[in-house]
Every structure is written in structure tokens, then in C-alpha cells.
């Protein structure tokens, strides 16, 4: 790593570094930001990321796993989407230009989409009439883009005609033009590694055109800016200007996929962060009367505490949702009221409509002071004249005395702040449920829960993208199994509903969107109903409960909830702290920004790139991958095996004449590594064991014990049960290793089997078992088990495998 850093310092650092820009906000705060245009250029120039970029929204048959499967991309004006498609023959077709199909028909594509893995065009059909040709704007044809044979310029050359080219031809000098969606994340972060809090406002970014499995890695999180003085709106305003520059002057860079220059524009896909940060997009937050940043729910205390008002908190009100223009109108009205020198009307307005802006309040405070000074120094001025004087002074001080996010194009500050599951579910709903449980227990009950929790089987609970909040993730997945004799029926219901909701929200792949959202809505209502019974006042003080109602809409627009989760951004904070502690904090924003593949060589005036040997280092060096936070795609071969001692196998006894190689683990079809003793789902074949020919490749064989899924749910846990086909007798059979589908988490039914807290085991200290013992659950030999449907790992596969009545929400 030191060699790489040395080479970067000494080999044209000005060419290969990210440009850092000095910014000054309307308030006067100075800070530095890494140029987001430059950062996105690296994704085109990096061969590891360029081939992964997706530029077109995708139409599916109900499936959803990526951001581009949602509705959000198609909510933009169509001319802001990627306008062109290049066929395999090398011809470039633009939207809003006439094109000819192979069969001779004429069409006008108006949007490019992906369908069943291929690029398609949505087109208007051109009809031939007695008067000539006319566009049938009512038609909406979806066709394979490869069926297009002649583009606009081909047709002009053949037939002549009026000018109709897409204006982006001239704007981009006939180079490829792409649209990039960029999420922005903001939060208050300490710049110190110690407990001393050194507040910095940090802005990070990602690239929504990359697959979700990549954007959750640190390698694909990029630092934009940090400041101890500027607020989130101030920094986002400066970043917004860099973004909007690309709309009129697309950025030129080198595309390693096609080995030629291209251009791109940037759109802000959404604004991510915890609830307070998202509310800072000019919303007063939970202290206001209308405290939801997305809809206008709430009101004065007497309204919220009435029957109708209280019931409305459990609903979303999309018809009266907040909009940027309404927010801007309210803030401008607050500025106008400030010009009279009286602050009470401003406070009432901000609290009544929930609109509050930190930048505007900076100017409001100055305007109030200015108006009061005028009233004292110039007694002859009327109230309106004072107001006119103050507003005139404000116009000379700032052209934008409010949150610049409200003026940003193509971003709706209220709707485009999706509910984030780390803070809303794990650190919100999950914490509330856990607090409701453990605060009602005495010391003996707490000890009983701790012993049970310590004895829990956590195999199959690993969630690949679980970066932070992991303790609450574990609690959410297994708490229900520890509550017998410890919880009231209401508390058990809360634990069950929260566990079911979590398993659904952490699904990265949705097979049927409408069915999924229907189930999700039921589970959200179940959680809110249980909270209403256990703690009716909770929703009056905790906005996160109400925000659950907005999750289905955000998933429909932005994709699965894990696609706009902020765990990767939260983990990137450690990179920021490592940079912060190296700064002398004389200019922290500049120092940190500066520490943060093909490039334009200013000497030779050509696009240069690293050689193959340098590019391959990332693929072959695990140490470098770890430093950069990049996880390469896992390579596994279902059916392959790892070796164990012969004496520990049972498959040896089935056919001793064959050639056997005892194994220790086998990869499942999903890539899960399955060691001996794990619960797995297998798909059996008719013939399993046969003597291999000498020329045949050996096949892996595993011995499994068969269990049967019960016809009804467990009466206490509400989950599917497992039992042996023949009571008290294990049923073993051998199957091909490639038949292993995936792992799952299964818990012993301790209540039905009479398990007691009489077991013991040595405590693990310094990675070794010590002579100090701790109490654990002593499981009986009765083979009664429960499938944990609260587990996040393989949650979708478990539900697809089991009968629907065993996993149905209700």
C-alpha cells in the first residue's frame, strides 16, 4: 500500500487526483468540496465499475431488486434520461428522432428501457395518410432496440426532409451522452477517534447507476465535503450548483467500456440520512405541529389528541403532501414578516405549517435587528416603509436567503428523502420494542433472558450487508424465541410483528412487488396496532412510528429498502476520522477533502490509463481490496466440497467400494457455505449414489437428516414447525452436494421439549475456552424445531420454499 501511495504522489498527481473546489455559502461560510463531476468521471474511467453501469430504467414482470426497477427514474422529464442507444451494428439512435425498423415501418422512440435483459424502445408509431405521414401519439409500442435499422441521419440522406435532430447531437459534439443518478448523504460526524465530540457536517455520495450489491461497499462511497461551520443545506447548495452545471454543459470523460470519450449529466436521485438530517431540508422536524416532513399530518395538541386526529397519525396523507414550492412560499413569507421587526408571527407560522429553514433564520434574525434599529433611529417611518427598507437591504446581501435545496432542479426535498431502515427500524422501532420488554423485567427475568439469548443458535442469521446496528439486528431476529414465561401477550405480539417486519424489509430481491407491498402494509399496520395497545402515547412523541406508513411508497419509487439504506455511508465515517486526525484543523475542510483509472494527460493532450499489470493488482491483492473497501464477486461452485477426516463421515458406510473423499463443508446454490451441522434446504434427486467411472469427474455427496414441515404454524411463535418423519428415529439419506439450495436458521422448541437452564460451558477468553463456566440452556433430545421466519438471511427464499399459509402476513 505504501508503494501505491508513493507512486500516486510522484506520478502526475494533478492529473489523477480529484479536483477540490472552494465554496462560499450565502451566509458567508467558506468550505471545500470534492468535485462530484470529477468523482463520477472516475466511474467511467475505472474498468471495474464502468462495465457495471446501468443507464436505462427497467420494466419487469413484478420483480424488483434495483433502483432502476422503481418508478423514480421515470418521474423525471423524459429528455433528462439517457437519450441515445447504440446498436450492435454501431448506429446511434436518439429519442424524439424518426427511425426506421427492419420491416420498413417508421417510429419515434421517446424513452429507452431495459426489458428481459435487452434494451427496448418505447415508441410512437408513424402512420401514412392521404396527406402524408402523421405521428400517432396515442400509440405506445415496446420493441427490441435491435429492430431499428436506420436512424434519423440515414433517413435524411435517403429522403431529405425537415430538420428534426435531437439538440444533444450538437451539445455533445456527437459523443455518447449518459445520465447518472447520484444519492447524497448528510450527517453530523465526530472528527475524533476518542470520546471527545468534534462536530463536522459531512456529505458523501454514491452512484445509483451501479448494482445494489456494489453500492453497499465502502469502495463505492465517495467523500464530498466536511465542515465545522457550514450547515447541511449550505453544502448541498454548493454541490447542487456543480450538478446543475452538467445539465447545460455535460461533463466530458473517457469511457473504458467503448474506449472513447463520452459525456454525462448528473441528477440527484435522493437525499439520505437519519430523520433529523432529512428534516433539515426546510422542515421544522418533530418540534412542529405538522411534524412529518413528507405529509401534512398532525396539528395542535387538541387536534392530535382527538379521536380523528389521533387516528390520522396512523395514516399517510399523500393528497396534502409537502411540496418544495409550498415550503419556499412559507419561508419567503417568514422573511417578509421579519421585515416588520416582530418575531412572534414568524414563530406561529413556522410551528403551524412545519416549515423552518436554518439559512432563512440567519437572515431573519438580522432582519429583525435591522427593523428594530430603523424603528428607533427613524421614528417618522411607517411600518410598511420599515419593511420596504429591510427587504431592500436583504436583496443587497443575498440572492438566495433560504435553503438552496428548494431551488434545485429535479429534486423534491420532501418526497425524495426516503425512510431509512437503519435509524427508523433498528435504532427506532427495534429499540422501542426492546425497551418495552426489558424495562418491565426484574433482575431474575433479565438473567433468564440473557442465558437463553446466549444459548441461541445464530447459524443462518448472517446478513451479508450487515455493517452497523448488528446487535439490534440479532435481537430483532431471535428475541421471540426467548420470551416464554417472560412476556405478556402484548409484548410477545410486539416482538413477533417487529421480527416479521424486519425480515420483509431486508429483502434485497422482490419477486412480486404488488404482493410484497400488500404484505408490508399489513405488517406495518400490525406493528402500529400493537404499539397503540401497549403505549398509545408513543406515536405522539416518536415520528418514526408514523414514518413507517411512507415506506411502501418509497420502495415502489426507489427499489427495495436495502437499496436506500445508509449503512455503507455510516461505515465510511471511519475513513473520514482517519483523515480528520491527520489534519492540523487550521483548514479542516480543505485538508480532509484533499485526502480524498484513465485520465486526461495535460502534457500529451491524450487520454491515458494504467497498464494491465497495474489494473490487475486490485483483482489479485486481498490486502489492497481490504484497504479500499472493495469486495470482489464471490466465486463458488455448487456441489464442490471441502475435506474432513474419514472417520467422521456417515456417507462412507453407504458404498464402501466407491472412491470417497470426506468433506467438511459444501457451498449451496446461493453461495452459502454449509459446514456440518447446519440446517439446509435440499432438492433431492431420484438416484443419488452410484459408482463413478474412472473417467468421470467425482461428484460431492452429503448426508442429511430429513425433517418434515408441519401443516400449521407454531401456536406461540407463529412460525412453521419441523419434526422427524419417524418420531425419535433419525431419517438419514444421501444426496448430491449440488442439491443443497440454501441455509436457514432453525431454533429448538425449548418450551415444548422442557429444556432447562441447567447446562454450563466454559467461557471463551482470549479466543480460548477457560475454566470459568457460564450457565446455558440444557436442550433435551426431543427433535422439535421451529423455522425462524424472522431471520433476514434468505428471507425471500424461505417464503418461496414454504407453503404460503405458513408465512402469510396477518
XYZ file of C-alpha atoms in Angstrom, residues 109-667:
559
model
C -38.654 6.434 -29.783
C -39.441 8.548 -26.740
C -37.702 6.513 -23.991
C -35.174 3.684 -23.776
C -35.849 0.914 -21.256
C -34.454 -2.482 -20.359
C -36.798 -5.447 -20.627
C -35.843 -9.096 -20.091
C -32.153 -8.218 -20.215
C -32.278 -6.320 -23.521
C -32.605 -2.639 -24.365
C -36.046 -1.806 -25.757
C -37.597 1.385 -27.054
C -40.989 2.825 -26.214
C -42.130 4.387 -29.493
C -44.853 6.373 -31.186
C -45.957 4.849 -34.452
C -45.862 6.957 -37.637
C -48.900 6.384 -39.844
C -49.141 7.004 -43.559
C -52.217 9.010 -44.547
C -53.552 10.610 -47.706
C -51.912 13.868 -46.670
C -48.573 12.281 -45.849
C -47.269 10.979 -42.526
C -48.515 11.763 -39.025
C -47.448 10.693 -35.543
C -49.914 8.544 -33.661
C -49.262 9.916 -30.168
C -51.835 7.525 -28.696
C -49.792 4.503 -29.681
C -47.238 3.116 -27.270
C -45.132 0.358 -28.814
C -42.422 -1.515 -26.941
C -39.912 -3.111 -29.269
C -36.395 -4.541 -29.171
C -33.973 -1.717 -29.934
C -32.035 -4.039 -32.265
C -35.031 -3.992 -34.642
C -34.140 -0.384 -35.518
C -32.186 -0.290 -38.772
C -31.952 3.347 -39.939
C -31.511 6.406 -37.760
C -32.518 9.980 -38.450
C -29.419 10.902 -40.458
C -29.764 7.785 -42.624
C -33.335 8.773 -43.477
C -32.392 12.394 -44.201
C -29.687 11.177 -46.549
C -32.157 8.879 -48.346
C -35.289 11.025 -48.459
C -34.340 14.538 -47.371
C -36.811 16.353 -45.123
C -37.185 18.967 -42.432
C -34.642 19.342 -39.663
C -35.526 17.206 -36.661
C -32.293 16.223 -34.889
C -32.143 15.886 -31.143
C -30.403 19.027 -29.759
C -27.989 16.838 -27.779
C -26.197 15.952 -31.029
C -24.766 19.443 -31.231
C -24.404 19.944 -27.486
C -22.261 16.814 -27.089
C -20.452 17.025 -30.425
C -21.970 13.630 -31.379
C -20.366 11.918 -28.378
C -22.315 9.469 -26.216
C -24.426 11.188 -23.557
C -25.468 9.444 -20.338
C -27.466 10.388 -17.246
C -26.097 9.497 -13.811
C -28.269 9.403 -10.676
C -26.369 10.412 -7.569
C -27.670 9.960 -3.990
C -26.331 12.398 -1.389
C -25.924 11.535 2.294
C -25.501 14.005 5.161
C -24.919 13.692 8.894
C -23.162 15.174 11.916
C -19.960 13.174 12.486
C -17.233 13.461 15.069
C -13.788 14.012 13.615
C -12.107 12.433 16.641
C -11.447 8.793 17.388
C -11.744 9.476 21.118
C -14.964 10.112 23.045
C -14.449 13.852 22.634
C -17.047 15.045 20.125
C -15.670 17.219 17.326
C -18.699 18.025 15.217
C -18.328 18.016 11.438
C -21.151 18.172 8.905
C -20.252 15.523 6.343
C -21.563 14.947 2.835
C -20.931 11.661 0.999
C -22.223 10.454 -2.347
C -22.791 7.250 -4.286
C -23.777 6.210 -7.801
C -27.274 4.787 -8.242
C -26.420 3.519 -11.730
C -24.372 0.750 -10.100
C -25.958 -2.521 -8.883
C -27.081 -2.581 -5.271
C -24.610 -5.312 -4.326
C -21.807 -2.835 -5.107
C -23.094 0.417 -3.635
C -23.180 -1.133 -0.138
C -19.381 -1.435 -0.221
C -17.033 1.308 1.035
C -15.182 1.276 -2.295
C -18.219 2.855 -3.966
C -18.837 5.527 -1.310
C -17.200 8.870 -2.104
C -16.362 11.757 0.190
C -17.691 15.141 -0.973
C -17.238 17.654 1.834
C -16.965 18.267 5.569
C -17.245 21.471 7.528
C -17.338 22.573 11.139
C -19.042 25.831 10.206
C -21.379 25.306 7.237
C -24.737 23.556 7.621
C -26.126 20.714 5.506
C -28.233 22.999 3.255
C -25.247 25.291 2.641
C -23.013 22.431 1.495
C -25.756 20.756 -0.536
C -26.445 24.083 -2.231
C -22.842 24.265 -3.449
C -22.943 20.628 -4.586
C -26.247 21.332 -6.336
C -24.604 24.046 -8.446
C -21.943 21.565 -9.600
C -24.724 19.138 -10.503
C -26.788 21.678 -12.434
C -23.742 22.766 -14.451
C -23.814 19.335 -16.096
C -27.355 19.908 -17.415
C -26.227 22.661 -19.787
C -22.616 21.555 -20.224
C -22.322 17.748 -19.904
C -19.011 16.561 -18.465
C -16.546 15.008 -20.875
C -14.627 11.923 -19.770
C -13.183 8.684 -21.112
C -15.410 5.590 -21.314
C -13.305 2.454 -20.771
C -16.162 0.249 -21.999
C -16.125 1.684 -25.519
C -12.570 3.090 -25.468
C -13.644 6.580 -26.498
C -14.722 9.862 -24.901
C -18.292 10.330 -23.697
C -20.308 12.873 -21.742
C -22.673 12.675 -18.800
C -25.181 14.682 -16.803
C -25.902 14.260 -13.090
C -29.263 14.151 -11.358
C -29.762 13.942 -7.591
C -31.681 10.729 -7.037
C -32.485 11.242 -3.333
C -31.263 12.810 -0.100
C -30.299 10.222 2.510
C -29.528 10.459 6.201
C -31.183 9.998 9.558
C -34.562 11.606 10.231
C -33.237 14.888 11.760
C -30.892 15.467 8.812
C -33.634 14.782 6.273
C -35.925 17.161 8.126
C -33.333 19.916 7.759
C -34.423 20.241 4.132
C -36.502 23.173 5.443
C -38.785 21.280 7.803
C -39.122 22.129 11.462
C -38.917 18.463 12.459
C -40.622 16.830 15.421
C -40.951 20.125 17.303
C -43.534 21.431 14.835
C -47.270 20.890 14.911
C -47.201 19.193 11.497
C -44.131 17.099 12.236
C -43.942 14.776 9.236
C -41.570 16.060 6.538
C -43.412 14.068 3.854
C -47.105 14.724 4.514
C -49.085 17.329 6.416
C -50.227 15.047 9.223
C -50.548 16.425 12.742
C -51.833 19.704 14.131
C -52.279 21.366 17.521
C -52.329 19.161 20.616
C -56.109 19.284 20.892
C -56.401 18.035 17.292
C -53.830 15.230 17.611
C -55.370 14.020 20.859
C -58.907 13.921 19.458
C -60.259 10.644 18.071
C -59.989 11.661 14.424
C -56.689 13.472 14.858
C -55.068 10.606 16.732
C -56.302 8.080 14.168
C -54.860 10.207 11.339
C -51.346 9.705 12.761
C -51.595 6.054 11.755
C -52.187 7.012 8.135
C -50.283 8.798 5.395
C -51.853 11.780 3.679
C -50.404 11.874 0.146
C -53.027 14.309 -1.153
C -51.737 17.039 1.143
C -48.047 16.169 0.964
C -45.435 18.851 1.453
C -44.003 20.285 -1.766
C -40.931 22.392 -2.381
C -42.932 25.277 -3.820
C -45.187 25.344 -0.737
C -42.156 25.268 1.534
C -40.488 28.058 -0.415
C -43.645 30.164 -0.282
C -43.873 29.722 3.500
C -40.210 30.607 4.056
C -40.468 33.703 1.862
C -43.488 34.714 3.915
C -41.425 34.331 7.096
C -38.770 36.593 5.571
C -41.430 39.160 4.716
C -42.819 39.062 8.254
C -39.306 39.533 9.647
C -39.035 42.833 7.814
C -41.612 44.300 10.243
C -39.350 43.624 13.239
C -41.732 41.352 15.204
C -40.783 37.711 15.693
C -43.984 36.260 17.196
C -45.867 35.908 13.853
C -42.837 34.105 12.398
C -42.797 31.554 15.222
C -46.510 30.893 14.869
C -46.255 30.380 11.108
C -43.242 28.047 11.351
C -44.901 25.931 14.007
C -48.251 25.845 12.233
C -47.071 24.621 8.828
C -43.871 22.851 9.915
C -41.587 24.917 7.669
C -38.325 26.062 9.177
C -35.065 26.858 7.439
C -31.726 27.405 9.170
C -30.355 29.664 6.425
C -33.512 31.753 6.323
C -33.420 32.122 10.097
C -29.900 33.507 9.899
C -31.274 36.325 7.744
C -34.491 36.581 9.759
C -32.507 37.338 12.911
C -30.533 40.033 11.073
C -33.721 41.484 9.549
C -35.442 41.659 12.931
C -32.479 43.523 14.359
C -32.307 45.829 11.326
C -36.034 46.644 11.502
C -35.870 47.394 15.225
C -32.915 49.713 14.710
C -34.816 51.595 11.977
C -37.848 51.991 14.214
C -35.669 53.578 16.879
C -33.434 55.707 14.644
C -36.113 56.897 12.207
C -39.317 57.435 14.140
C -41.109 59.000 11.172
C -41.055 55.761 9.114
C -44.317 53.849 8.862
C -44.410 50.080 9.373
C -44.616 49.438 5.620
C -41.706 51.790 4.956
C -39.591 49.932 7.516
C -40.487 46.679 5.810
C -39.553 48.060 2.397
C -36.196 49.313 3.709
C -35.324 45.980 5.313
C -36.343 43.931 2.248
C -34.224 46.236 0.082
C -31.253 45.677 2.390
C -31.776 41.899 2.225
C -31.720 41.993 -1.585
C -28.257 43.585 -1.477
C -26.961 40.935 0.938
C -28.151 37.672 -0.612
C -29.830 36.484 -3.797
C -30.934 33.272 -2.107
C -31.628 33.884 1.615
C -33.053 30.412 2.137
C -32.253 26.741 1.686
C -30.786 26.313 -1.834
C -32.152 22.742 -1.974
C -35.577 24.271 -2.581
C -34.321 25.759 -5.844
C -32.515 22.624 -7.024
C -33.956 21.175 -10.209
C -35.468 17.712 -10.383
C -35.352 17.071 -6.629
C -38.376 17.254 -4.323
C -36.930 17.818 -0.858
C -39.905 16.227 0.916
C -40.714 13.219 -1.267
C -37.113 12.377 -2.167
C -35.948 11.753 1.403
C -36.748 8.026 1.692
C -37.357 6.464 5.104
C -34.066 4.846 6.126
C -34.289 1.432 7.800
C -31.124 1.627 9.929
C -32.356 4.536 12.065
C -36.102 4.026 11.634
C -36.256 0.256 12.191
C -33.135 -0.946 14.039
C -32.414 2.209 16.061
C -36.080 3.182 16.190
C -38.844 0.580 16.221
C -36.463 -2.187 17.343
C -35.155 -0.101 20.266
C -38.676 0.871 21.323
C -39.738 -2.784 21.364
C -36.638 -3.847 23.306
C -37.123 -1.017 25.816
C -40.747 -2.039 26.336
C -39.581 -5.568 27.108
C -36.567 -5.233 29.380
C -37.841 -2.298 31.477
C -40.691 -4.498 32.715
C -38.388 -7.313 33.923
C -36.788 -7.857 37.293
C -33.182 -9.000 37.702
C -34.134 -12.701 37.670
C -36.032 -12.359 34.400
C -33.163 -10.407 32.855
C -30.765 -13.185 33.831
C -33.084 -15.837 32.354
C -33.306 -13.920 29.080
C -29.514 -13.471 28.974
C -28.926 -17.230 29.420
C -31.449 -18.092 26.717
C -30.045 -15.487 24.377
C -26.513 -16.781 24.949
C -27.673 -20.300 24.045
C -29.379 -19.242 20.806
C -28.350 -20.895 17.544
C -27.271 -17.972 15.347
C -26.283 -20.066 12.311
C -28.087 -18.801 9.235
C -28.590 -15.300 10.668
C -25.617 -13.734 8.893
C -26.767 -10.896 6.661
C -24.181 -10.055 4.000
C -24.667 -6.279 4.118
C -24.921 -6.082 7.917
C -22.382 -3.358 8.684
C -23.752 -1.428 11.643
C -26.684 -1.845 14.003
C -25.797 -5.537 14.092
C -26.765 -6.008 17.743
C -30.299 -4.789 17.174
C -30.428 -6.924 14.027
C -29.694 -10.018 16.109
C -32.191 -9.017 18.801
C -34.875 -8.438 16.186
C -34.308 -11.879 14.652
C -34.238 -14.116 17.757
C -35.909 -12.331 20.674
C -39.267 -14.034 20.117
C -37.738 -17.439 20.933
C -36.579 -16.269 24.374
C -39.847 -14.819 25.695
C -41.746 -17.807 27.054
C -42.804 -17.036 30.651
C -41.161 -13.596 30.353
C -43.541 -11.527 28.219
C -47.181 -10.547 28.266
C -49.314 -11.450 25.210
C -48.976 -7.857 24.047
C -45.192 -7.858 24.346
C -44.995 -11.186 22.534
C -47.144 -9.731 19.759
C -44.847 -6.716 19.503
C -41.741 -8.919 19.236
C -43.387 -11.106 16.595
C -44.649 -8.231 14.459
C -41.324 -6.347 14.579
C -39.450 -9.538 13.641
C -41.774 -10.231 10.719
C -41.497 -6.634 9.504
C -37.681 -6.687 9.669
C -37.428 -9.909 7.660
C -39.557 -8.380 4.907
C -37.744 -5.027 4.809
C -34.265 -6.534 4.462
C -35.202 -8.476 1.322
C -32.924 -7.339 -1.485
C -34.885 -9.208 -4.173
C -38.660 -8.948 -4.505
C -40.443 -11.486 -6.712
C -43.869 -9.841 -6.836
C -43.922 -6.148 -5.978
C -47.675 -5.752 -5.500
C -47.952 -8.815 -3.234
C -44.868 -7.677 -1.323
C -46.234 -4.161 -0.726
C -49.581 -5.600 0.340
C -47.865 -7.825 2.912
C -45.631 -4.959 4.019
C -48.633 -2.702 4.593
C -50.278 -5.399 6.726
C -47.146 -5.854 8.839
C -46.698 -2.097 9.333
C -50.310 -1.835 10.472
C -49.749 -4.772 12.834
C -46.732 -3.060 14.426
C -48.633 0.209 14.841
C -51.654 -1.597 16.289
C -49.536 -3.333 18.939
C -47.814 -0.068 19.887
C -51.230 1.583 20.143
C -52.262 -1.063 22.676
C -49.034 -1.169 24.719
C -48.101 2.528 24.610
C -50.777 4.728 22.981
C -48.793 7.942 23.505
C -45.667 6.655 21.746
C -46.749 7.846 18.291
C -47.322 11.353 19.670
C -43.649 11.692 20.577
C -41.892 9.327 18.134
C -42.200 10.339 14.488
C -40.561 7.072 13.352
C -43.787 5.170 14.004
C -45.711 7.379 11.593
C -42.900 7.297 9.017
C -43.447 3.545 8.629
C -46.578 4.361 6.636
C -44.455 6.028 3.949
C -42.151 3.028 3.404
C -44.342 1.220 0.801
C -44.432 4.316 -1.397
C -40.661 4.809 -1.106
C -39.990 1.176 -2.004
C -42.240 1.481 -5.054
C -40.277 4.545 -6.160
C -36.684 3.762 -5.100
C -36.487 -0.041 -5.031
C -36.046 -2.405 -2.053
C -35.448 -0.674 1.275
C -31.884 -2.003 1.487
C -31.066 -0.038 -1.679
C -31.501 3.280 0.160
C -30.138 2.066 3.479
C -27.281 4.193 4.809
C -25.118 1.541 6.464
C -22.304 1.886 3.913
C -22.226 5.670 4.447
C -22.202 5.231 8.230
C -19.246 2.843 7.979
C -17.378 5.286 5.755
C -17.198 7.607 8.774
C -14.149 5.688 9.974
C -12.346 6.695 6.756
C -13.307 10.295 7.444
C -11.969 10.126 11.022
C -8.689 8.669 9.802
C -8.319 11.706 7.549
C -9.537 14.148 10.169
C -6.959 13.200 12.810
C -4.168 13.915 10.295
C -5.345 17.493 9.813
C -3.996 20.331 11.979
C -7.543 21.788 11.794
C -6.370 25.163 10.575
C -8.274 24.385 7.364
C -10.011 21.044 8.141
C -12.452 21.127 5.235
C -9.581 21.608 2.774
C -7.247 19.053 4.377
C -9.832 16.282 4.578
C -11.130 16.842 1.052
C -7.620 16.655 -0.412
C -7.009 13.266 1.151
C -9.884 12.054 -0.536
C -8.251 4.989 -13.614
C -7.836 6.637 -17.322
C -7.189 10.402 -17.045
C -6.577 13.389 -19.308
C -2.832 13.898 -19.607
C -2.316 17.649 -19.815
C 1.181 17.239 -21.286
C 0.442 14.888 -24.182
C -3.202 16.026 -24.593
C -4.478 12.434 -24.794
C -6.456 10.096 -22.558
C -4.002 7.950 -20.587
C -4.634 4.860 -18.488
C -2.783 2.457 -16.240
C -1.329 -0.666 -17.776
C -2.838 -4.127 -17.436
C -0.390 -5.068 -14.686
C -1.497 -2.139 -12.533
C -5.198 -2.719 -13.215
C -4.943 -6.396 -12.255
C -3.461 -5.608 -8.824
C -6.919 -4.897 -7.441
C -8.118 -8.317 -8.573
C -5.161 -10.233 -7.154
C -4.297 -8.398 -3.929
C -6.634 -9.092 -0.969
C -4.685 -6.578 1.124
C -5.355 -3.769 -1.363
C -9.006 -4.816 -1.628
C -9.323 -4.571 2.153
C -7.690 -1.126 2.268
C -10.000 0.194 -0.458
C -13.148 -1.414 0.982
C -13.859 -3.448 -2.144
C -15.241 -6.973 -2.045
C -14.799 -8.869 -5.329
C -17.669 -11.077 -6.531
C -17.618 -14.369 -4.675
C -16.700 -17.353 -6.794
C -18.269 -20.603 -5.731
C -19.127 -23.910 -7.390
C -22.313 -25.528 -6.032
C -21.597 -29.183 -5.460
C -17.913 -28.750 -4.675
C -16.727 -29.897 -1.264
C -14.037 -29.375 1.416
C -12.317 -32.290 3.147
C -12.730 -33.739 6.681
C -11.328 -36.866 8.346
C -12.734 -40.166 7.040
C -13.727 -41.440 10.475
C -16.197 -38.586 10.959
C -18.388 -39.380 7.944
C -21.537 -41.464 7.546
C -21.648 -41.492 3.750
C -18.683 -43.902 3.813
C -20.979 -46.610 5.099
C -23.325 -46.403 2.109
C -20.958 -47.785 -0.504
C -17.501 -48.762 0.636
C -16.349 -49.886 -2.801
C -16.502 -46.428 -4.301
C -13.759 -43.857 -4.117
C -14.706 -41.362 -1.358
C -13.100 -38.075 -0.320
C -14.566 -36.982 3.044
C -15.510 -33.270 3.220
C -16.015 -30.558 5.828
C -18.296 -28.093 4.015
C -20.207 -27.601 0.789
C -21.338 -24.387 -0.999
